[in-house]
PDB file of C-alpha atoms in Angstrom:
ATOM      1  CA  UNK V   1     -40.785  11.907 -21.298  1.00 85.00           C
ATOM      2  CA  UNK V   2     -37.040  10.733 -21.790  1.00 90.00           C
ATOM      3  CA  UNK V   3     -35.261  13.052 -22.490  1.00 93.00           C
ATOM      4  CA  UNK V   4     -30.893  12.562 -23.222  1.00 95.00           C
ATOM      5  CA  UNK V   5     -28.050  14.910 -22.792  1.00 96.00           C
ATOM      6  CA  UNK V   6     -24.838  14.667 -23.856  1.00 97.00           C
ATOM      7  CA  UNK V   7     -22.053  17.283 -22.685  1.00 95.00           C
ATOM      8  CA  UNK V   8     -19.867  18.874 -23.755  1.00 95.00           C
ATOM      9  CA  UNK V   9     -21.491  19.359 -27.391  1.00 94.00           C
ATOM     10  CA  UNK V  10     -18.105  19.660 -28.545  1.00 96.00           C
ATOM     11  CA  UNK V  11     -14.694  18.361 -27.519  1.00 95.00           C
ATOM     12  CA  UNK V  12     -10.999  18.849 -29.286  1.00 96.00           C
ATOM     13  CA  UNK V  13      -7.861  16.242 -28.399  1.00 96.00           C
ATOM     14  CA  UNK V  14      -4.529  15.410 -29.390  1.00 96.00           C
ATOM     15  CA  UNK V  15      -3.800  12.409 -31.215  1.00 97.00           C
ATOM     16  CA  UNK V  16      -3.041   9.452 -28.894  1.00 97.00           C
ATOM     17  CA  UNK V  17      -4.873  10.478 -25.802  1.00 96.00           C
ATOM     18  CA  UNK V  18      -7.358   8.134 -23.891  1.00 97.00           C
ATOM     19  CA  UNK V  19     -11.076   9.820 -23.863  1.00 95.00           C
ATOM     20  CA  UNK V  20     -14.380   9.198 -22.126  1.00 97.00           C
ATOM     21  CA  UNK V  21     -17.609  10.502 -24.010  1.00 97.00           C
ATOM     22  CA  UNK V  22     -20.481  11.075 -21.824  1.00 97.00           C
ATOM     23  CA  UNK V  23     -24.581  10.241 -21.610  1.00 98.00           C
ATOM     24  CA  UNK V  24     -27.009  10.652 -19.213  1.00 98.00           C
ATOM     25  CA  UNK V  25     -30.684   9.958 -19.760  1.00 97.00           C
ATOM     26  CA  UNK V  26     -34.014  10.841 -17.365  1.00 96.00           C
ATOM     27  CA  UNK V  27     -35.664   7.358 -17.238  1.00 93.00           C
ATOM     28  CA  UNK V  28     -34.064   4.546 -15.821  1.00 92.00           C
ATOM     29  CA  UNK V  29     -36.779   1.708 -17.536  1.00 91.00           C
ATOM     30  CA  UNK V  30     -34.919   1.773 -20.553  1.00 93.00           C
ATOM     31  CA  UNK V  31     -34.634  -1.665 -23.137  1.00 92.00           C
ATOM     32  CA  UNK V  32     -31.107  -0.775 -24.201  1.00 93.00           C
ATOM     33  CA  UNK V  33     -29.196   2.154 -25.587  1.00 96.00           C
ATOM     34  CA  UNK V  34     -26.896   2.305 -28.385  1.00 96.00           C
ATOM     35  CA  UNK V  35     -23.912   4.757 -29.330  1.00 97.00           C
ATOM     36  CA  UNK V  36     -23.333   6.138 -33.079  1.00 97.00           C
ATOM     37  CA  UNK V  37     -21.100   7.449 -35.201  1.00 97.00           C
ATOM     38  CA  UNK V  38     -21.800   9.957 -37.571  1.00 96.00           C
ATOM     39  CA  UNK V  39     -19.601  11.832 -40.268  1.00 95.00           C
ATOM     40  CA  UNK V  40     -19.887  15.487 -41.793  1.00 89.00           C
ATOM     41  CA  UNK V  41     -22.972  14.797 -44.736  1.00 86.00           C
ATOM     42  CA  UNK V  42     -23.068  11.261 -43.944  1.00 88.00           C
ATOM     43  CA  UNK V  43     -26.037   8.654 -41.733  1.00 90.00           C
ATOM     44  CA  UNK V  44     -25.632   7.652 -38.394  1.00 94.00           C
ATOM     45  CA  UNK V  45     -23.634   4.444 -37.836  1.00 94.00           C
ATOM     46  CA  UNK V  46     -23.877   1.949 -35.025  1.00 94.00           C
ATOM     47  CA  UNK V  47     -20.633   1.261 -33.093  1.00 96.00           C
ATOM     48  CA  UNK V  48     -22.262  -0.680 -29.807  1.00 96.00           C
ATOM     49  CA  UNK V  49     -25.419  -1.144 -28.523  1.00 95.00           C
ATOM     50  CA  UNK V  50     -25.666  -2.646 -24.492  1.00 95.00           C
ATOM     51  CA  UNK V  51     -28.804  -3.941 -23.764  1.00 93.00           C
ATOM     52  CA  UNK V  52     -30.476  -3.319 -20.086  1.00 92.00           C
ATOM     53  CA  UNK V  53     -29.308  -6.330 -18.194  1.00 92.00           C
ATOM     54  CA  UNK V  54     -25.765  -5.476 -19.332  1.00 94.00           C
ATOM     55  CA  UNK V  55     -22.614  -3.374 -17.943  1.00 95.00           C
ATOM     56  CA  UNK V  56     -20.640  -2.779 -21.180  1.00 95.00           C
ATOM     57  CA  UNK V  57     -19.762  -3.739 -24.611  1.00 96.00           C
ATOM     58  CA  UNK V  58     -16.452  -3.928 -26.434  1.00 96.00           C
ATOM     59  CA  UNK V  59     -15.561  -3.417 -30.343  1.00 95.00           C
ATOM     60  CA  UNK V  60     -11.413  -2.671 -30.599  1.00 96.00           C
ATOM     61  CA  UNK V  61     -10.880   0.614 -29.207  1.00 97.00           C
ATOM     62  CA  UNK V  62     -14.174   1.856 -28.301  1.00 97.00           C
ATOM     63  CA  UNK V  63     -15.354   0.351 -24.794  1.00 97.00           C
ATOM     64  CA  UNK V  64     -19.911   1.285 -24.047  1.00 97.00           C
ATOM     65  CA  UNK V  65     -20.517   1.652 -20.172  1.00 97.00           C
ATOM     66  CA  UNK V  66     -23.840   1.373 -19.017  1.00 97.00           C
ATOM     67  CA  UNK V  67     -25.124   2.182 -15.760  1.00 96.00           C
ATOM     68  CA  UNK V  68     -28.677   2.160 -15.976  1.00 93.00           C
ATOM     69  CA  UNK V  69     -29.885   3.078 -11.914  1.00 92.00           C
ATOM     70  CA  UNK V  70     -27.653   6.360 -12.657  1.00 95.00           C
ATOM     71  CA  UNK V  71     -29.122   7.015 -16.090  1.00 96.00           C
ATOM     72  CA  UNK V  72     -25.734   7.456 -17.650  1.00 97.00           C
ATOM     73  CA  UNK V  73     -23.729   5.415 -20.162  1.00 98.00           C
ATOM     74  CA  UNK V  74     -20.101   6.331 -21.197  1.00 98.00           C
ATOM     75  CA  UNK V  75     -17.936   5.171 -24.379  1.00 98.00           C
ATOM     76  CA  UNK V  76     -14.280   5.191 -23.779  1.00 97.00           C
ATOM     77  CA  UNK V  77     -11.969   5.747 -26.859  1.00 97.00           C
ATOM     78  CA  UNK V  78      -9.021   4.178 -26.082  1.00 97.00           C
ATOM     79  CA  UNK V  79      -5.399   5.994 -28.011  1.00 97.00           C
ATOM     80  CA  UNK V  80      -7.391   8.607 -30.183  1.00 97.00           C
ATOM     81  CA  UNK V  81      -6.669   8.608 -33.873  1.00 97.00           C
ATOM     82  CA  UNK V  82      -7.401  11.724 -36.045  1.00 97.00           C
ATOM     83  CA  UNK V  83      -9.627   8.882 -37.906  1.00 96.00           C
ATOM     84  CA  UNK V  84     -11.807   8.792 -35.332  1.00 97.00           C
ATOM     85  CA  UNK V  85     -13.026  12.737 -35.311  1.00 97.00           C
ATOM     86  CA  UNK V  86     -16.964  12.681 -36.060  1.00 97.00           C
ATOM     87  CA  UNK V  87     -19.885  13.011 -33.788  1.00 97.00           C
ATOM     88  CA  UNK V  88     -20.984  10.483 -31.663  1.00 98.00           C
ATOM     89  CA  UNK V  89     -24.693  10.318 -30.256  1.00 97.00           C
ATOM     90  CA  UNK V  90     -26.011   7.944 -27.673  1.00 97.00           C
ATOM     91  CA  UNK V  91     -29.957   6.714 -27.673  1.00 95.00           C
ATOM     92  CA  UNK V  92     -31.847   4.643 -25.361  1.00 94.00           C
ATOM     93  CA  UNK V  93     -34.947   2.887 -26.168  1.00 91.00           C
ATOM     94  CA  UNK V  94     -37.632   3.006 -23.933  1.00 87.00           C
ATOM     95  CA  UNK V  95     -41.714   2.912 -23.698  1.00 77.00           C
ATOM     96  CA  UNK V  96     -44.201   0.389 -25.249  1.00 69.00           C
ATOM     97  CA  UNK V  97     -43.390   1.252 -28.409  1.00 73.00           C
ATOM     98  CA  UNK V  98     -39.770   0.866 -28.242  1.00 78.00           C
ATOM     99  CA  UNK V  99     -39.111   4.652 -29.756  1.00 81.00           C
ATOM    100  CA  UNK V 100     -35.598   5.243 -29.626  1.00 87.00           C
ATOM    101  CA  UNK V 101     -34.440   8.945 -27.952  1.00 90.00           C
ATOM    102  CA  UNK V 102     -31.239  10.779 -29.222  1.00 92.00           C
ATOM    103  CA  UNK V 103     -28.938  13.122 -27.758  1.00 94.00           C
ATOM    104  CA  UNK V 104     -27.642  16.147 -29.269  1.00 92.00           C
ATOM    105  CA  UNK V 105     -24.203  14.504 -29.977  1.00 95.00           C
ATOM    106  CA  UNK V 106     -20.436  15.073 -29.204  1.00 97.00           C
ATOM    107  CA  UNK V 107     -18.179  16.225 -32.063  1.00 96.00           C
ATOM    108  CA  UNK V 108     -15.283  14.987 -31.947  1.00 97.00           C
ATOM    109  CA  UNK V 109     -12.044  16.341 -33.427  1.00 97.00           C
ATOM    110  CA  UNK V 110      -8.121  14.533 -32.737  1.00 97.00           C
ATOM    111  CA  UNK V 111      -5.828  17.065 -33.840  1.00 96.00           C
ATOM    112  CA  UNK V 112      -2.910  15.271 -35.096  1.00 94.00           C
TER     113      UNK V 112
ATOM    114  CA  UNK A   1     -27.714  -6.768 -48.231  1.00 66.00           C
ATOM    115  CA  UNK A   2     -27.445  -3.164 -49.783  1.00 79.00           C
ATOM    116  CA  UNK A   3     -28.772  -1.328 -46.160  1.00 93.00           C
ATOM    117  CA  UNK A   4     -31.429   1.130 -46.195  1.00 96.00           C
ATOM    118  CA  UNK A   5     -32.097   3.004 -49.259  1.00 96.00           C
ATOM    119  CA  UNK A   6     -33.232   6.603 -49.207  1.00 97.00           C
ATOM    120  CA  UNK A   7     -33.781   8.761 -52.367  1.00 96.00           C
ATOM    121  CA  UNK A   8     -33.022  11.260 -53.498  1.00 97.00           C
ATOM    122  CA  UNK A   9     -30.225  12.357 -52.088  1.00 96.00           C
ATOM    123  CA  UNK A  10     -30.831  15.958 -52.549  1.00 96.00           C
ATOM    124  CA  UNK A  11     -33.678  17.841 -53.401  1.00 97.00           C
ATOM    125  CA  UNK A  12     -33.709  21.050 -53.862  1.00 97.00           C
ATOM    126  CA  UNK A  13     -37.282  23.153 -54.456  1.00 97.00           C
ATOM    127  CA  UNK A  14     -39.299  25.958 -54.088  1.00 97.00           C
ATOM    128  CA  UNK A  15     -41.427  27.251 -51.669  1.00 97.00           C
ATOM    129  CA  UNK A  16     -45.317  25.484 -51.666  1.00 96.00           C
ATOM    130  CA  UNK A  17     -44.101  22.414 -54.020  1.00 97.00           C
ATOM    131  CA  UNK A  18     -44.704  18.832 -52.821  1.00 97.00           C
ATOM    132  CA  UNK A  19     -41.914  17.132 -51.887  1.00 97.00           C
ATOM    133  CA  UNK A  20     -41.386  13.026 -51.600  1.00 98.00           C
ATOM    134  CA  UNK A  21     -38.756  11.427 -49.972  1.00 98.00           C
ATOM    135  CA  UNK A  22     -38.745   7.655 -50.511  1.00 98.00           C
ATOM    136  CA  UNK A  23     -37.085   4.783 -48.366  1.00 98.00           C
ATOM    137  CA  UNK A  24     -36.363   1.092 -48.856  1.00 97.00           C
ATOM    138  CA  UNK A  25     -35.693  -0.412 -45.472  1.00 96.00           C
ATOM    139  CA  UNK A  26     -33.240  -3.458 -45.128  1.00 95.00           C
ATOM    140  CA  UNK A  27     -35.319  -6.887 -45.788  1.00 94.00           C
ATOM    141  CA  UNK A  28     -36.698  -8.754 -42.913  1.00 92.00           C
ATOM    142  CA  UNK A  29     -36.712  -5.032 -40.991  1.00 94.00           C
ATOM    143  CA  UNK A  30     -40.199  -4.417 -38.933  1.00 89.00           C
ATOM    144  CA  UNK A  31     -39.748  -1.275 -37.502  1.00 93.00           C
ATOM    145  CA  UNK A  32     -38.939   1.776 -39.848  1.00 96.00           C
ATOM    146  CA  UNK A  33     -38.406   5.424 -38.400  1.00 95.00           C
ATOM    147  CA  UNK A  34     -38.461   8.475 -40.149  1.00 97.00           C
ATOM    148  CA  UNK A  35     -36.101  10.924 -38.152  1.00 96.00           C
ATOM    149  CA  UNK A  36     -35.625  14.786 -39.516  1.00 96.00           C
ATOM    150  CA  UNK A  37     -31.938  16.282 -38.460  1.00 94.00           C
ATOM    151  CA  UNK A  38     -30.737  20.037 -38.100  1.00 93.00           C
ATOM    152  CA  UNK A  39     -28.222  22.243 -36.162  1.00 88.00           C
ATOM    153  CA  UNK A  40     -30.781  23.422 -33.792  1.00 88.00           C
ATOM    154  CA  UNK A  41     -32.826  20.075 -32.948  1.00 88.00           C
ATOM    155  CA  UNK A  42     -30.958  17.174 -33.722  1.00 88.00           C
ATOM    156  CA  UNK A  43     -32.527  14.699 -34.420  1.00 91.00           C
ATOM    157  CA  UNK A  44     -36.128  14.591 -34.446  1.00 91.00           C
ATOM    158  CA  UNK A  45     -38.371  11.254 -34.515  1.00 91.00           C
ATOM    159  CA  UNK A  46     -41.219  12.298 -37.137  1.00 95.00           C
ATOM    160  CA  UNK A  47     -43.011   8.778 -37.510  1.00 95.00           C
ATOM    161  CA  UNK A  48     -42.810   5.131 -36.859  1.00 92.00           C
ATOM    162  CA  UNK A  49     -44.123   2.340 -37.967  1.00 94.00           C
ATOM    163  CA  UNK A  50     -44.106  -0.865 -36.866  1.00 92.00           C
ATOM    164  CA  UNK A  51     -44.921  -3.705 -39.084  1.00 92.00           C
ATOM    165  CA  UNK A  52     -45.936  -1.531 -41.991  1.00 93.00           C
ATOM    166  CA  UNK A  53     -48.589   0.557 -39.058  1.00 94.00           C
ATOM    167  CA  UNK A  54     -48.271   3.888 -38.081  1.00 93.00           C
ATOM    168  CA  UNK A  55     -47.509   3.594 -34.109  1.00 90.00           C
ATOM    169  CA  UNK A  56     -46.174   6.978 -33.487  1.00 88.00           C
ATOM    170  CA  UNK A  57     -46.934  10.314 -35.157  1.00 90.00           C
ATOM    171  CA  UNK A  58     -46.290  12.318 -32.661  1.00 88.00           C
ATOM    172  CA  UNK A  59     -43.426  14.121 -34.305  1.00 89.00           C
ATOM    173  CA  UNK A  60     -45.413  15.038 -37.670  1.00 93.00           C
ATOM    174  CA  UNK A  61     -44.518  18.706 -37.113  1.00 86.00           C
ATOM    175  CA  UNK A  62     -48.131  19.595 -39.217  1.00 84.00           C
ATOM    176  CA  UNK A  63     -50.844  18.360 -41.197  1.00 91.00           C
ATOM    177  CA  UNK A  64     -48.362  19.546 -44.608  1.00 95.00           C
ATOM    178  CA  UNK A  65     -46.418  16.061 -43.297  1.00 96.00           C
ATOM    179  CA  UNK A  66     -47.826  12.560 -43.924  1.00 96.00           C
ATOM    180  CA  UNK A  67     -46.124   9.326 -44.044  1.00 97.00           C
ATOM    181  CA  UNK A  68     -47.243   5.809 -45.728  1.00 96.00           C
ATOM    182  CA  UNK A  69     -45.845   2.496 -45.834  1.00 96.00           C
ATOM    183  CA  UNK A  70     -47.872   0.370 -48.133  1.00 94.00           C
ATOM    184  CA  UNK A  71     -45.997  -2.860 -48.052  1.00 93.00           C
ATOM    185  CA  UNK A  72     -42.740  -4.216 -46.231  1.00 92.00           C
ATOM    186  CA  UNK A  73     -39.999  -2.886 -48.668  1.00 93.00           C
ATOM    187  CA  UNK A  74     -41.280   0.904 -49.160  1.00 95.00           C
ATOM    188  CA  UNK A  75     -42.469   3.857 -47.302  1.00 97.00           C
ATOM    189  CA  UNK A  76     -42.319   7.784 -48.550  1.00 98.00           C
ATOM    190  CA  UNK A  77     -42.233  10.994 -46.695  1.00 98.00           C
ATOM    191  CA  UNK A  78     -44.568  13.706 -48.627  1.00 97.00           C
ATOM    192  CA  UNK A  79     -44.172  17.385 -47.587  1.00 97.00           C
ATOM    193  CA  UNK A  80     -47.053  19.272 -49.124  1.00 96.00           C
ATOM    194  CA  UNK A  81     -46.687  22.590 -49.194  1.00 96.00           C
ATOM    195  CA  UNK A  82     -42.812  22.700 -48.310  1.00 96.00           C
ATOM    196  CA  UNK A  83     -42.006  25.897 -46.835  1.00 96.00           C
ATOM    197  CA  UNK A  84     -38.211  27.044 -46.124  1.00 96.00           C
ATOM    198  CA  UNK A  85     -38.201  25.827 -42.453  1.00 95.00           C
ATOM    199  CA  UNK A  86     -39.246  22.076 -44.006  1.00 96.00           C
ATOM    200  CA  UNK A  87     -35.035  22.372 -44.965  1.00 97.00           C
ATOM    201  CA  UNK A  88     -33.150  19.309 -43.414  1.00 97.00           C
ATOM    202  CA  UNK A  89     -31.536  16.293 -43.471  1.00 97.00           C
ATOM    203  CA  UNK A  90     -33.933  13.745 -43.290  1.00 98.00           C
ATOM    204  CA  UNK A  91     -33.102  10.151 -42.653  1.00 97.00           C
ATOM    205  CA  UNK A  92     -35.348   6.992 -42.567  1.00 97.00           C
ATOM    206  CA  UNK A  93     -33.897   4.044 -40.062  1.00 95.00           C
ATOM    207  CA  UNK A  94     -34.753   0.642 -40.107  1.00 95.00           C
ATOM    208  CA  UNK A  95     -34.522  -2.421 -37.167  1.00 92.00           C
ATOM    209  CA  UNK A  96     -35.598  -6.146 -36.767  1.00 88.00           C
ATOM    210  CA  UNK A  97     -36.309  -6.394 -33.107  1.00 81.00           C
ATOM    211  CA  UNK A  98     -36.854  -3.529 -30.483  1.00 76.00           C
ATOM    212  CA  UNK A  99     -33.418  -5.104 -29.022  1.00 81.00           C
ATOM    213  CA  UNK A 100     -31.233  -4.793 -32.330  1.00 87.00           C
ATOM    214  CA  UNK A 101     -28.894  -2.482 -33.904  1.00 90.00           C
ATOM    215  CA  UNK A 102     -30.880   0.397 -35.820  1.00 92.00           C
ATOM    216  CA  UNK A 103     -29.510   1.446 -38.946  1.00 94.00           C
ATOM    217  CA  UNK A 104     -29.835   4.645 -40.752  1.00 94.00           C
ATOM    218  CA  UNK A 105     -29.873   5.030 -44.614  1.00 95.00           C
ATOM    219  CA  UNK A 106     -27.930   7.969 -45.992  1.00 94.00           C
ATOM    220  CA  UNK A 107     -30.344  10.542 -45.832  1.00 96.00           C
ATOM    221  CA  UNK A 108     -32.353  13.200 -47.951  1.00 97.00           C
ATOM    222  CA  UNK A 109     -30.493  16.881 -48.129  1.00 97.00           C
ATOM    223  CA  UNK A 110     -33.988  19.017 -48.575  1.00 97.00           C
ATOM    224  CA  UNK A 111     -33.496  22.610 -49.284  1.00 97.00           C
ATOM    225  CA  UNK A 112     -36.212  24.493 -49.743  1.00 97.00           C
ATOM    226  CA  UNK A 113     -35.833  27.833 -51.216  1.00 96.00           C
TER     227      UNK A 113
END
């Protein structure tokens, strides 16, 4: 069963700073894996999704590592903005039926 | 395209009333999810369907849970009795391809009292 785990469950910077968000799932025979953003009482939004035959994805700040032999994908945030506090959850898709498996999320908060 | 569609928004309700949360997914979408989020679990897959047919119900937590989707543009959620514990957000998600972008509607806020 995959199972995904994302740590620390929380994490507080200042504004400005460079940050790495981590992801780490059990199975390695995944079909991609995709990070999201969600706000307080609002859905989940996709920011990048990197499927299995790649390394990484870019959109503006946020740069989506996957290493998939490891089981771990990272997204960098590159120069924080207090704009960009939310949670962020990673989820792979994996099995015959292509079910998608979240982790628990990272909240997020820049303090300007 | 408007995205997915969930309604209502919120619902509150009492203990042993049915409950029905409805979703349009985007057009052209096969796959449609059913996902149920709290503090303690995350988020939960309930049911998915692929092509308007139930692949996975895995997640249905009990027999008070059932899911349809009669045709390509509508599915519902039904919660019959709700109990207290049913309370949630619960979101339905919609995709093309196994390979594409998933995208979540807004979600239901269930409270049941």
């Amino acid at each position: 069963k995959q199972e995904v785990t994302q740590i620390p469950a929380a994490l507080s910077v200042p504004e400005g700073e460079n940050l790495v968000l981590n992801c780490s799932f059990t199975d390695s025979a995944i079909y991609n894996l995709q990070w999201f953003r969600q706000d307080p009482g609002k859905g989940l939004t996709s920011l990048l999704l990197i499927q299995s035959s790649q390394r990484e994805q870019t959109s503006g700040r946020l740069n989506a590592s996957l290493d998939k032999s490891s089981g771990r994908s990272t997204l960098y945030i590159a120069a924080s903005q207090p704009g960009d506090s939310a949670t962020y959850l990673c989820a792979v898709v994996t099995g015959a039926n292509s079910k998608l498996t979240f982790g628990k999320g990272i909240t997020l908060s820049v303090r300007p | 395209d408007a995205g997915v569609i969930q309604s209502p928004r919120h619902e509150v309700t009492e203990m042993g009333q049915e409950v029905t949360l409805r979703c349009k997914p985007i057009s052209g979408h096969n796959s449609l999810f059913w996902y149920r989020q709290t503090m303690m679990r995350g988020l939960e897959l309930l049911i998915y369907f692929n092509n308007n047919v139930p692949i996975d119900d895995s997640g249905m937590p009990e027999d008070r849970f059932s899911a349809k989707m009669p045709n390509a543009s509508f599915s519902t959620l039904k919660i019959q009795p709700s109990e207290p514990r049913d309370s949630a957000v619960y979101f339905c998600a919609t995709r093309g391809q196994p390979y594409e972008k998933l995208f979540f509607g807004s979600g239901t806020q269930l409270s049941v009292l």
